[in-house]
Amino acid sequence: SQGIRGEQITVAVVDSGMDIQHPQLAGQVRKNSGEIADNGVDDDGNGFVDDAGGWDFVANRPLQNDYQIHGTHVAGIVAAHHNDTLAASGPNVQGVAPAAKVLPLAFLNQNGSGLISDGVRAIRYAVSRGAR
């Protein structure tokens, strides 16, 4: 039953970004194997320098944060990985597809506003990175 838990699936979360350090999501980000992080070079030639994880279309840089926490919440619903060692530190849930990888993309800023053109760019980028 491949795919029931999200195996080999990339889900783009086109929203306000994502807390890429969140303990239930840090290992759930779809990595760009053609890119070397933080070397200042567009290794895979796709027009995005250092896009090893997600991309921030608001600031036009590699994703570093979540402008509003909404994207983190959505990513958690999709792919939060259950980890019993976190139970003492607060709520610990499992996403509906915990084996899926998320591609976090920001186009909404801290005010919840964003350009439609950035949303379209984010969707096109997601498709180029394997999201369906």
mmCIF file of N, CA and C in Angstrom:
data_model
loop_
_atom_site.group_PDB
_atom_site.id
_atom_site.type_symbol
_atom_site.label_atom_id
_atom_site.label_comp_id
_atom_site.label_asym_id
_atom_site.label_seq_id
_atom_site.Cartn_x
_atom_site.Cartn_y
_atom_site.Cartn_z
ATOM 1 N N SER A 1 0.836 -1.196 0.000
ATOM 2 C CA SER A 1 0.000 0.000 0.000
ATOM 3 C C SER A 1 0.876 1.253 0.000
ATOM 4 N N GLN A 2 1.743 1.362 -0.971
ATOM 5 C CA GLN A 2 2.622 2.517 -1.108
ATOM 6 C C GLN A 2 1.797 3.788 -1.287
ATOM 7 N N GLY A 3 2.197 4.839 -0.611
ATOM 8 C CA GLY A 3 1.521 6.114 -0.748
ATOM 9 C C GLY A 3 0.494 6.402 0.324
ATOM 10 N N ILE A 4 0.047 5.396 1.075
ATOM 11 C CA ILE A 4 -0.960 5.625 2.115
ATOM 12 C C ILE A 4 -0.426 6.582 3.173
ATOM 13 N N ARG A 5 0.829 6.442 3.546
ATOM 14 C CA ARG A 5 1.454 7.308 4.543
ATOM 15 C C ARG A 5 2.280 8.408 3.882
ATOM 16 N N GLY A 6 2.242 8.477 2.556
ATOM 17 C CA GLY A 6 2.928 9.534 1.837
ATOM 18 C C GLY A 6 4.299 9.157 1.319
ATOM 19 N N GLU A 7 4.637 7.882 1.300
ATOM 20 C CA GLU A 7 5.936 7.459 0.802
ATOM 21 C C GLU A 7 6.165 7.987 -0.611
ATOM 22 N N GLN A 8 7.348 8.542 -0.831
ATOM 23 C CA GLN A 8 7.776 9.039 -2.135
ATOM 24 C C GLN A 8 6.904 10.165 -2.688
ATOM 25 N N ILE A 9 6.228 10.885 -1.792
ATOM 26 C CA ILE A 9 5.368 12.000 -2.190
ATOM 27 C C ILE A 9 5.986 13.305 -1.684
ATOM 28 N N THR A 10 5.993 14.320 -2.544
ATOM 29 C CA THR A 10 6.400 15.666 -2.150
ATOM 30 C C THR A 10 5.162 16.544 -2.151
ATOM 31 N N VAL A 11 4.904 17.182 -1.017
ATOM 32 C CA VAL A 11 3.769 18.086 -0.875
ATOM 33 C C VAL A 11 4.306 19.502 -0.707
ATOM 34 N N ALA A 12 3.993 20.370 -1.643
ATOM 35 C CA ALA A 12 4.388 21.774 -1.530
ATOM 36 C C ALA A 12 3.418 22.490 -0.603
ATOM 37 N N VAL A 13 3.957 23.200 0.371
ATOM 38 C CA VAL A 13 3.145 24.035 1.248
ATOM 39 C C VAL A 13 3.461 25.478 0.854
ATOM 40 N N VAL A 14 2.596 26.021 0.006
ATOM 41 C CA VAL A 14 2.755 27.384 -0.519
ATOM 42 C C VAL A 14 1.962 28.288 0.411
ATOM 43 N N ASP A 15 2.670 28.955 1.320
ATOM 44 C CA ASP A 15 2.024 29.620 2.441
ATOM 45 C C ASP A 15 2.931 30.732 2.954
ATOM 46 N N SER A 16 3.148 30.752 4.268
ATOM 47 C CA SER A 16 3.951 31.798 4.913
ATOM 48 C C SER A 16 5.340 31.312 5.312
ATOM 49 N N GLY A 17 5.739 30.166 4.789
ATOM 50 C CA GLY A 17 7.026 29.573 5.137
ATOM 51 C C GLY A 17 6.837 28.411 6.081
ATOM 52 N N MET A 18 7.880 28.061 6.825
ATOM 53 C CA MET A 18 7.806 26.970 7.783
ATOM 54 C C MET A 18 8.956 27.110 8.769
ATOM 55 N N ASP A 19 8.705 26.740 10.005
ATOM 56 C CA ASP A 19 9.772 26.667 11.005
ATOM 57 C C ASP A 19 10.590 25.426 10.677
ATOM 58 N N ILE A 20 11.702 25.610 9.974
ATOM 59 C CA ILE A 20 12.486 24.471 9.504
ATOM 60 C C ILE A 20 13.262 23.796 10.628
ATOM 61 N N GLN A 21 13.247 24.393 11.824
ATOM 62 C CA GLN A 21 13.881 23.787 12.998
ATOM 63 C C GLN A 21 12.887 23.023 13.871
ATOM 64 N N HIS A 22 11.601 23.070 13.538
ATOM 65 C CA HIS A 22 10.585 22.401 14.356
ATOM 66 C C HIS A 22 10.932 20.924 14.482
ATOM 67 N N PRO A 23 10.971 20.392 15.703
ATOM 68 C CA PRO A 23 11.439 19.013 15.894
ATOM 69 C C PRO A 23 10.625 17.942 15.165
ATOM 70 N N GLN A 24 9.370 18.198 14.883
ATOM 71 C CA GLN A 24 8.567 17.210 14.171
ATOM 72 C C GLN A 24 8.582 17.419 12.661
ATOM 73 N N LEU A 25 9.207 18.503 12.200
ATOM 74 C CA LEU A 25 9.219 18.808 10.774
ATOM 75 C C LEU A 25 10.614 18.901 10.165
ATOM 76 N N ALA A 26 11.636 19.088 10.993
ATOM 77 C CA ALA A 26 12.995 19.319 10.474
ATOM 78 C C ALA A 26 13.433 18.222 9.509
ATOM 79 N N GLY A 27 13.124 16.989 9.791
ATOM 80 C CA GLY A 27 13.516 15.884 8.920
ATOM 81 C C GLY A 27 12.535 15.607 7.806
ATOM 82 N N GLN A 28 11.506 16.416 7.695
ATOM 83 C CA GLN A 28 10.444 16.178 6.720
ATOM 84 C C GLN A 28 10.571 17.058 5.482
ATOM 85 N N VAL A 29 11.588 17.905 5.414
ATOM 86 C CA VAL A 29 11.742 18.821 4.286
ATOM 87 C C VAL A 29 12.355 18.085 3.100
ATOM 88 N N ARG A 30 11.771 18.282 1.917
ATOM 89 C CA ARG A 30 12.314 17.714 0.684
ATOM 90 C C ARG A 30 13.607 18.440 0.364
ATOM 91 N N LYS A 31 14.692 17.724 0.381
ATOM 92 C CA LYS A 31 15.996 18.306 0.086
ATOM 93 C C LYS A 31 16.238 18.312 -1.420
ATOM 94 N N ASN A 32 16.926 19.330 -1.887
ATOM 95 C CA ASN A 32 17.299 19.447 -3.291
ATOM 96 C C ASN A 32 18.689 18.844 -3.431
ATOM 97 N N SER A 33 18.768 17.628 -3.927
ATOM 98 C CA SER A 33 20.048 16.922 -4.000
ATOM 99 C C SER A 33 21.027 17.570 -4.976
ATOM 100 N N GLY A 34 20.541 18.428 -5.860
ATOM 101 C CA GLY A 34 21.420 19.094 -6.820
ATOM 102 C C GLY A 34 22.032 20.380 -6.307
ATOM 103 N N GLU A 35 21.705 20.742 -5.082
ATOM 104 C CA GLU A 35 22.144 22.024 -4.536
ATOM 105 C C GLU A 35 22.982 21.813 -3.278
ATOM 106 N N ILE A 36 24.059 22.557 -3.162
ATOM 107 C CA ILE A 36 24.885 22.566 -1.958
ATOM 108 C C ILE A 36 24.492 23.801 -1.165
ATOM 109 N N ALA A 37 24.023 23.603 0.056
ATOM 110 C CA ALA A 37 23.538 24.715 0.873
ATOM 111 C C ALA A 37 24.656 25.677 1.252
ATOM 112 N N ASP A 38 24.312 26.950 1.266
ATOM 113 C CA ASP A 38 25.160 28.014 1.810
ATOM 114 C C ASP A 38 26.515 28.189 1.126
ATOM 115 N N ASN A 39 26.618 27.832 -0.149
ATOM 116 C CA ASN A 39 27.894 28.069 -0.835
ATOM 117 C C ASN A 39 27.823 29.259 -1.802
ATOM 118 N N GLY A 40 26.649 29.915 -1.876
ATOM 119 C CA GLY A 40 26.495 31.096 -2.717
ATOM 120 C C GLY A 40 26.469 30.824 -4.204
ATOM 121 N N VAL A 41 26.243 29.558 -4.584
ATOM 122 C CA VAL A 41 26.262 29.161 -5.987
ATOM 123 C C VAL A 41 24.945 28.450 -6.321
ATOM 124 N N ASP A 42 24.447 28.695 -7.508
ATOM 125 C CA ASP A 42 23.273 27.976 -8.009
ATOM 126 C C ASP A 42 23.767 26.668 -8.634
ATOM 127 N N ASP A 43 24.039 25.680 -7.793
ATOM 128 C CA ASP A 43 24.673 24.432 -8.235
ATOM 129 C C ASP A 43 23.868 23.682 -9.287
ATOM 130 N N ASP A 44 22.549 23.694 -9.171
ATOM 131 C CA ASP A 44 21.731 22.935 -10.119
ATOM 132 C C ASP A 44 21.249 23.767 -11.301
ATOM 133 N N GLY A 45 21.605 25.052 -11.342
ATOM 134 C CA GLY A 45 21.290 25.912 -12.476
ATOM 135 C C GLY A 45 19.821 26.222 -12.671
ATOM 136 N N ASN A 46 19.030 26.161 -11.598
ATOM 137 C CA ASN A 46 17.596 26.423 -11.740
ATOM 138 C C ASN A 46 17.207 27.877 -11.484
ATOM 139 N N GLY A 47 18.198 28.741 -11.252
ATOM 140 C CA GLY A 47 17.910 30.153 -11.033
ATOM 141 C C GLY A 47 17.719 30.535 -9.580
ATOM 142 N N PHE A 48 17.883 29.591 -8.656
ATOM 143 C CA PHE A 48 17.708 29.832 -7.228
ATOM 144 C C PHE A 48 18.991 29.422 -6.509
ATOM 145 N N VAL A 49 19.704 30.392 -5.966
ATOM 146 C CA VAL A 49 20.977 30.138 -5.296
ATOM 147 C C VAL A 49 20.735 29.540 -3.915
ATOM 148 N N ASP A 50 21.358 28.395 -3.654
ATOM 149 C CA ASP A 50 21.321 27.717 -2.342
ATOM 150 C C ASP A 50 19.924 27.235 -1.941
ATOM 151 N N ASP A 51 19.115 26.843 -2.904
ATOM 152 C CA ASP A 51 17.771 26.349 -2.587
ATOM 153 C C ASP A 51 17.813 24.860 -2.226
ATOM 154 N N ALA A 52 18.527 24.556 -1.159
ATOM 155 C CA ALA A 52 18.678 23.166 -0.725
ATOM 156 C C ALA A 52 17.406 22.637 -0.069
ATOM 157 N N GLY A 53 16.586 23.508 0.482
ATOM 158 C CA GLY A 53 15.323 23.121 1.105
ATOM 159 C C GLY A 53 14.191 23.865 0.417
ATOM 160 N N GLY A 54 13.529 24.727 1.161
ATOM 161 C CA GLY A 54 12.451 25.526 0.586
ATOM 162 C C GLY A 54 12.944 26.874 0.102
ATOM 163 N N TRP A 55 12.005 27.702 -0.367
ATOM 164 C CA TRP A 55 12.360 29.022 -0.890
ATOM 165 C C TRP A 55 11.394 30.067 -0.372
ATOM 166 N N ASP A 56 11.929 31.244 -0.086
ATOM 167 C CA ASP A 56 11.173 32.384 0.395
ATOM 168 C C ASP A 56 11.000 33.354 -0.768
ATOM 169 N N PHE A 57 9.789 33.374 -1.362
ATOM 170 C CA PHE A 57 9.513 34.251 -2.490
ATOM 171 C C PHE A 57 9.218 35.683 -2.053
ATOM 172 N N VAL A 58 9.044 35.917 -0.756
ATOM 173 C CA VAL A 58 8.865 37.269 -0.234
ATOM 174 C C VAL A 58 10.213 37.993 -0.244
ATOM 175 N N ALA A 59 11.243 37.335 0.309
ATOM 176 C CA ALA A 59 12.577 37.940 0.406
ATOM 177 C C ALA A 59 13.511 37.466 -0.700
ATOM 178 N N ASN A 60 13.037 36.558 -1.550
ATOM 179 C CA ASN A 60 13.818 36.009 -2.658
ATOM 180 C C ASN A 60 15.153 35.412 -2.184
ATOM 181 N N ARG A 61 15.046 34.436 -1.290
ATOM 182 C CA ARG A 61 16.212 33.779 -0.702
ATOM 183 C C ARG A 61 15.806 32.384 -0.214
ATOM 184 N N PRO A 62 16.781 31.568 0.163
ATOM 185 C CA PRO A 62 16.436 30.261 0.733
ATOM 186 C C PRO A 62 15.544 30.452 1.966
ATOM 187 N N LEU A 63 14.587 29.568 2.145
ATOM 188 C CA LEU A 63 13.653 29.677 3.265
ATOM 189 C C LEU A 63 14.394 29.588 4.589
ATOM 190 N N GLN A 64 14.102 30.530 5.478
ATOM 191 C CA GLN A 64 14.740 30.565 6.787
ATOM 192 C C GLN A 64 13.744 30.541 7.928
ATOM 193 N N ASN A 65 12.491 30.895 7.659
ATOM 194 C CA ASN A 65 11.532 31.023 8.749
ATOM 195 C C ASN A 65 10.096 30.936 8.241
ATOM 196 N N ASP A 66 9.185 31.149 9.166
ATOM 197 C CA ASP A 66 7.767 31.237 8.865
ATOM 198 C C ASP A 66 7.318 32.618 9.302
ATOM 199 N N TYR A 67 6.810 33.395 8.381
ATOM 200 C CA TYR A 67 6.406 34.760 8.683
ATOM 201 C C TYR A 67 5.244 34.837 9.669
ATOM 202 N N GLN A 68 4.403 33.800 9.715
ATOM 203 C CA GLN A 68 3.201 33.865 10.553
ATOM 204 C C GLN A 68 2.908 32.600 11.339
ATOM 205 N N ILE A 69 3.601 31.549 11.208
ATOM 206 C CA ILE A 69 3.434 30.219 11.791
ATOM 207 C C ILE A 69 2.328 29.404 11.102
ATOM 208 N N HIS A 70 1.574 30.027 10.225
ATOM 209 C CA HIS A 70 0.509 29.304 9.538
ATOM 210 C C HIS A 70 1.064 28.192 8.651
ATOM 211 N N GLY A 71 2.124 28.474 7.917
ATOM 212 C CA GLY A 71 2.725 27.460 7.053
ATOM 213 C C GLY A 71 3.245 26.274 7.845
ATOM 214 N N THR A 72 3.796 26.541 9.036
ATOM 215 C CA THR A 72 4.271 25.468 9.910
ATOM 216 C C THR A 72 3.107 24.591 10.344
ATOM 217 N N HIS A 73 2.001 25.224 10.682
ATOM 218 C CA HIS A 73 0.804 24.478 11.088
ATOM 219 C C HIS A 73 0.310 23.579 9.949
ATOM 220 N N VAL A 74 0.231 24.138 8.755
ATOM 221 C CA VAL A 74 -0.226 23.356 7.590
ATOM 222 C C VAL A 74 0.740 22.207 7.307
ATOM 223 N N ALA A 75 2.040 22.484 7.337
ATOM 224 C CA ALA A 75 3.032 21.429 7.100
ATOM 225 C C ALA A 75 2.903 20.321 8.142
ATOM 226 N N GLY A 76 2.604 20.688 9.379
ATOM 227 C CA GLY A 76 2.414 19.695 10.437
ATOM 228 C C GLY A 76 1.203 18.818 10.196
ATOM 229 N N ILE A 77 0.123 19.404 9.732
ATOM 230 C CA ILE A 77 -1.071 18.615 9.408
ATOM 231 C C ILE A 77 -0.723 17.577 8.348
ATOM 232 N N VAL A 78 0.092 17.966 7.399
ATOM 233 C CA VAL A 78 0.468 17.070 6.299
ATOM 234 C C VAL A 78 1.463 16.014 6.754
ATOM 235 N N ALA A 79 2.584 16.426 7.346
ATOM 236 C CA ALA A 79 3.699 15.480 7.473
ATOM 237 C C ALA A 79 4.419 15.474 8.813
ATOM 238 N N ALA A 80 3.800 15.962 9.881
ATOM 239 C CA ALA A 80 4.485 15.905 11.171
ATOM 240 C C ALA A 80 4.860 14.463 11.487
ATOM 241 N N HIS A 81 6.090 14.296 11.913
ATOM 242 C CA HIS A 81 6.616 12.974 12.243
ATOM 243 C C HIS A 81 6.457 12.768 13.742
ATOM 244 N N HIS A 82 5.744 11.714 14.146
ATOM 245 C CA HIS A 82 5.539 11.424 15.560
ATOM 246 C C HIS A 82 6.857 11.003 16.188
ATOM 247 N N ASN A 83 7.157 11.586 17.338
ATOM 248 C CA ASN A 83 8.396 11.282 18.035
ATOM 249 C C ASN A 83 8.100 11.213 19.524
ATOM 250 N N ASP A 84 8.136 10.006 20.082
ATOM 251 C CA ASP A 84 7.795 9.819 21.493
ATOM 252 C C ASP A 84 8.701 10.590 22.440
ATOM 253 N N THR A 85 9.927 10.882 22.050
ATOM 254 C CA THR A 85 10.836 11.599 22.941
ATOM 255 C C THR A 85 10.421 13.056 23.120
ATOM 256 N N LEU A 86 9.538 13.557 22.275
ATOM 257 C CA LEU A 86 9.075 14.944 22.388
ATOM 258 C C LEU A 86 7.851 15.081 23.281
ATOM 259 N N ALA A 87 7.250 13.971 23.681
ATOM 260 C CA ALA A 87 5.976 14.014 24.399
ATOM 261 C C ALA A 87 6.041 14.887 25.652
ATOM 262 N N ALA A 88 7.152 14.887 26.346
ATOM 263 C CA ALA A 88 7.265 15.673 27.565
ATOM 264 C C ALA A 88 7.320 17.172 27.296
ATOM 265 N N SER A 89 7.709 17.560 26.096
ATOM 266 C CA SER A 89 7.874 18.979 25.793
ATOM 267 C C SER A 89 6.619 19.637 25.232
ATOM 268 N N GLY A 90 5.552 18.894 25.087
ATOM 269 C CA GLY A 90 4.324 19.493 24.592
ATOM 270 C C GLY A 90 3.580 18.579 23.670
ATOM 271 N N PRO A 91 2.581 19.117 22.966
ATOM 272 C CA PRO A 91 1.783 18.295 22.061
ATOM 273 C C PRO A 91 2.651 17.623 21.005
ATOM 274 N N ASN A 92 2.378 16.385 20.748
ATOM 275 C CA ASN A 92 3.139 15.624 19.770
ATOM 276 C C ASN A 92 2.144 14.835 18.930
ATOM 277 N N VAL A 93 1.935 15.273 17.726
ATOM 278 C CA VAL A 93 0.937 14.655 16.858
ATOM 279 C C VAL A 93 1.624 14.079 15.627
ATOM 280 N N GLN A 94 0.879 13.339 14.877
ATOM 281 C CA GLN A 94 1.395 12.801 13.617
ATOM 282 C C GLN A 94 0.555 13.354 12.487
ATOM 283 N N GLY A 95 1.222 13.780 11.415
ATOM 284 C CA GLY A 95 0.514 14.288 10.253
ATOM 285 C C GLY A 95 -0.221 13.174 9.535
ATOM 286 N N VAL A 96 -1.084 13.552 8.605
ATOM 287 C CA VAL A 96 -1.859 12.562 7.860
ATOM 288 C C VAL A 96 -0.998 11.760 6.894
ATOM 289 N N ALA A 97 0.167 12.284 6.547
ATOM 290 C CA ALA A 97 1.083 11.583 5.641
ATOM 291 C C ALA A 97 2.513 11.720 6.188
ATOM 292 N N PRO A 98 2.812 11.066 7.310
ATOM 293 C CA PRO A 98 4.104 11.274 7.979
ATOM 294 C C PRO A 98 5.322 10.788 7.197
ATOM 295 N N ALA A 99 5.119 9.999 6.158
ATOM 296 C CA ALA A 99 6.250 9.551 5.337
ATOM 297 C C ALA A 99 6.482 10.476 4.133
ATOM 298 N N ALA A 100 5.606 11.448 3.953
ATOM 299 C CA ALA A 100 5.766 12.412 2.853
ATOM 300 C C ALA A 100 6.848 13.419 3.214
ATOM 301 N N LYS A 101 7.356 14.092 2.212
ATOM 302 C CA LYS A 101 8.277 15.205 2.402
ATOM 303 C C LYS A 101 7.547 16.478 2.012
ATOM 304 N N VAL A 102 7.795 17.549 2.752
ATOM 305 C CA VAL A 102 7.177 18.828 2.431
ATOM 306 C C VAL A 102 8.206 19.744 1.787
ATOM 307 N N LEU A 103 7.739 20.550 0.881
ATOM 308 C CA LEU A 103 8.551 21.577 0.247
ATOM 309 C C LEU A 103 7.958 22.909 0.697
ATOM 310 N N PRO A 104 8.532 23.520 1.745
ATOM 311 C CA PRO A 104 7.962 24.753 2.278
ATOM 312 C C PRO A 104 8.344 25.960 1.437
ATOM 313 N N LEU A 105 7.325 26.728 1.050
ATOM 314 C CA LEU A 105 7.525 27.896 0.202
ATOM 315 C C LEU A 105 6.748 29.076 0.787
ATOM 316 N N ALA A 106 7.412 30.205 0.918
ATOM 317 C CA ALA A 106 6.759 31.395 1.457
ATOM 318 C C ALA A 106 6.428 32.363 0.324
ATOM 319 N N PHE A 107 5.171 32.811 0.304
ATOM 320 C CA PHE A 107 4.804 33.942 -0.551
ATOM 321 C C PHE A 107 3.926 34.919 0.225
ATOM 322 N N LEU A 108 3.517 34.538 1.432
ATOM 323 C CA LEU A 108 2.750 35.421 2.314
ATOM 324 C C LEU A 108 3.689 35.999 3.367
ATOM 325 N N ASN A 109 3.612 37.305 3.596
ATOM 326 C CA ASN A 109 4.505 37.965 4.545
ATOM 327 C C ASN A 109 3.907 37.998 5.952
ATOM 328 N N GLN A 110 4.547 38.739 6.848
ATOM 329 C CA GLN A 110 4.123 38.813 8.245
ATOM 330 C C GLN A 110 2.722 39.395 8.407
ATOM 331 N N ASN A 111 2.209 40.101 7.414
ATOM 332 C CA ASN A 111 0.853 40.651 7.464
ATOM 333 C C ASN A 111 -0.169 39.722 6.808
ATOM 334 N N GLY A 112 0.288 38.586 6.317
ATOM 335 C CA GLY A 112 -0.611 37.664 5.631
ATOM 336 C C GLY A 112 -0.899 38.075 4.206
ATOM 337 N N SER A 113 -0.112 39.005 3.695
ATOM 338 C CA SER A 113 -0.291 39.496 2.323
ATOM 339 C C SER A 113 0.801 38.931 1.430
ATOM 340 N N GLY A 114 0.456 38.779 0.176
ATOM 341 C CA GLY A 114 1.446 38.319 -0.783
ATOM 342 C C GLY A 114 1.016 38.654 -2.190
ATOM 343 N N LEU A 115 1.975 38.671 -3.070
ATOM 344 C CA LEU A 115 1.684 38.942 -4.472
ATOM 345 C C LEU A 115 1.229 37.666 -5.174
ATOM 346 N N ILE A 116 0.192 37.776 -5.977
ATOM 347 C CA ILE A 116 -0.264 36.626 -6.751
ATOM 348 C C ILE A 116 0.867 36.122 -7.644
ATOM 349 N N SER A 117 1.649 37.039 -8.182
ATOM 350 C CA SER A 117 2.769 36.638 -9.038
ATOM 351 C C SER A 117 3.768 35.778 -8.268
ATOM 352 N N ASP A 118 4.004 36.082 -6.979
ATOM 353 C CA ASP A 118 4.900 35.254 -6.166
ATOM 354 C C ASP A 118 4.270 33.890 -5.878
ATOM 355 N N GLY A 119 2.962 33.861 -5.694
ATOM 356 C CA GLY A 119 2.273 32.590 -5.515
ATOM 357 C C GLY A 119 2.397 31.711 -6.749
ATOM 358 N N VAL A 120 2.246 32.315 -7.913
ATOM 359 C CA VAL A 120 2.393 31.569 -9.174
ATOM 360 C C VAL A 120 3.827 31.075 -9.324
ATOM 361 N N ARG A 121 4.802 31.933 -9.021
ATOM 362 C CA ARG A 121 6.212 31.514 -9.084
ATOM 363 C C ARG A 121 6.474 30.356 -8.129
ATOM 364 N N ALA A 122 5.880 30.404 -6.951
ATOM 365 C CA ALA A 122 6.064 29.338 -5.961
ATOM 366 C C ALA A 122 5.489 28.018 -6.467
ATOM 367 N N ILE A 123 4.324 28.068 -7.080
ATOM 368 C CA ILE A 123 3.709 26.842 -7.603
ATOM 369 C C ILE A 123 4.554 26.277 -8.744
ATOM 370 N N ARG A 124 5.018 27.134 -9.623
ATOM 371 C CA ARG A 124 5.876 26.665 -10.726
ATOM 372 C C ARG A 124 7.167 26.051 -10.186
ATOM 373 N N TYR A 125 7.744 26.694 -9.180
ATOM 374 C CA TYR A 125 8.956 26.172 -8.555
ATOM 375 C C TYR A 125 8.670 24.792 -7.942
ATOM 376 N N ALA A 126 7.548 24.673 -7.241
ATOM 377 C CA ALA A 126 7.184 23.407 -6.590
ATOM 378 C C ALA A 126 7.077 22.276 -7.619
ATOM 379 N N VAL A 127 6.461 22.552 -8.735
ATOM 380 C CA VAL A 127 6.329 21.546 -9.779
ATOM 381 C C VAL A 127 7.714 21.149 -10.303
ATOM 382 N N SER A 128 8.597 22.134 -10.471
ATOM 383 C CA SER A 128 9.946 21.830 -10.963
ATOM 384 C C SER A 128 10.731 20.992 -9.958
ATOM 385 N N ARG A 129 10.352 21.044 -8.675
ATOM 386 C CA ARG A 129 11.024 20.271 -7.636
ATOM 387 C C ARG A 129 10.318 18.945 -7.343
ATOM 388 N N GLY A 130 9.310 18.599 -8.127
ATOM 389 C CA GLY A 130 8.690 17.285 -7.997
ATOM 390 C C GLY A 130 7.372 17.221 -7.258
ATOM 391 N N ALA A 131 6.854 18.346 -6.826
ATOM 392 C CA ALA A 131 5.536 18.350 -6.176
ATOM 393 C C ALA A 131 4.469 18.168 -7.250
ATOM 394 N N ARG A 132 3.452 17.411 -6.909
ATOM 395 C CA ARG A 132 2.358 17.219 -7.842
ATOM 396 C C ARG A 132 1.125 17.817 -7.254
#
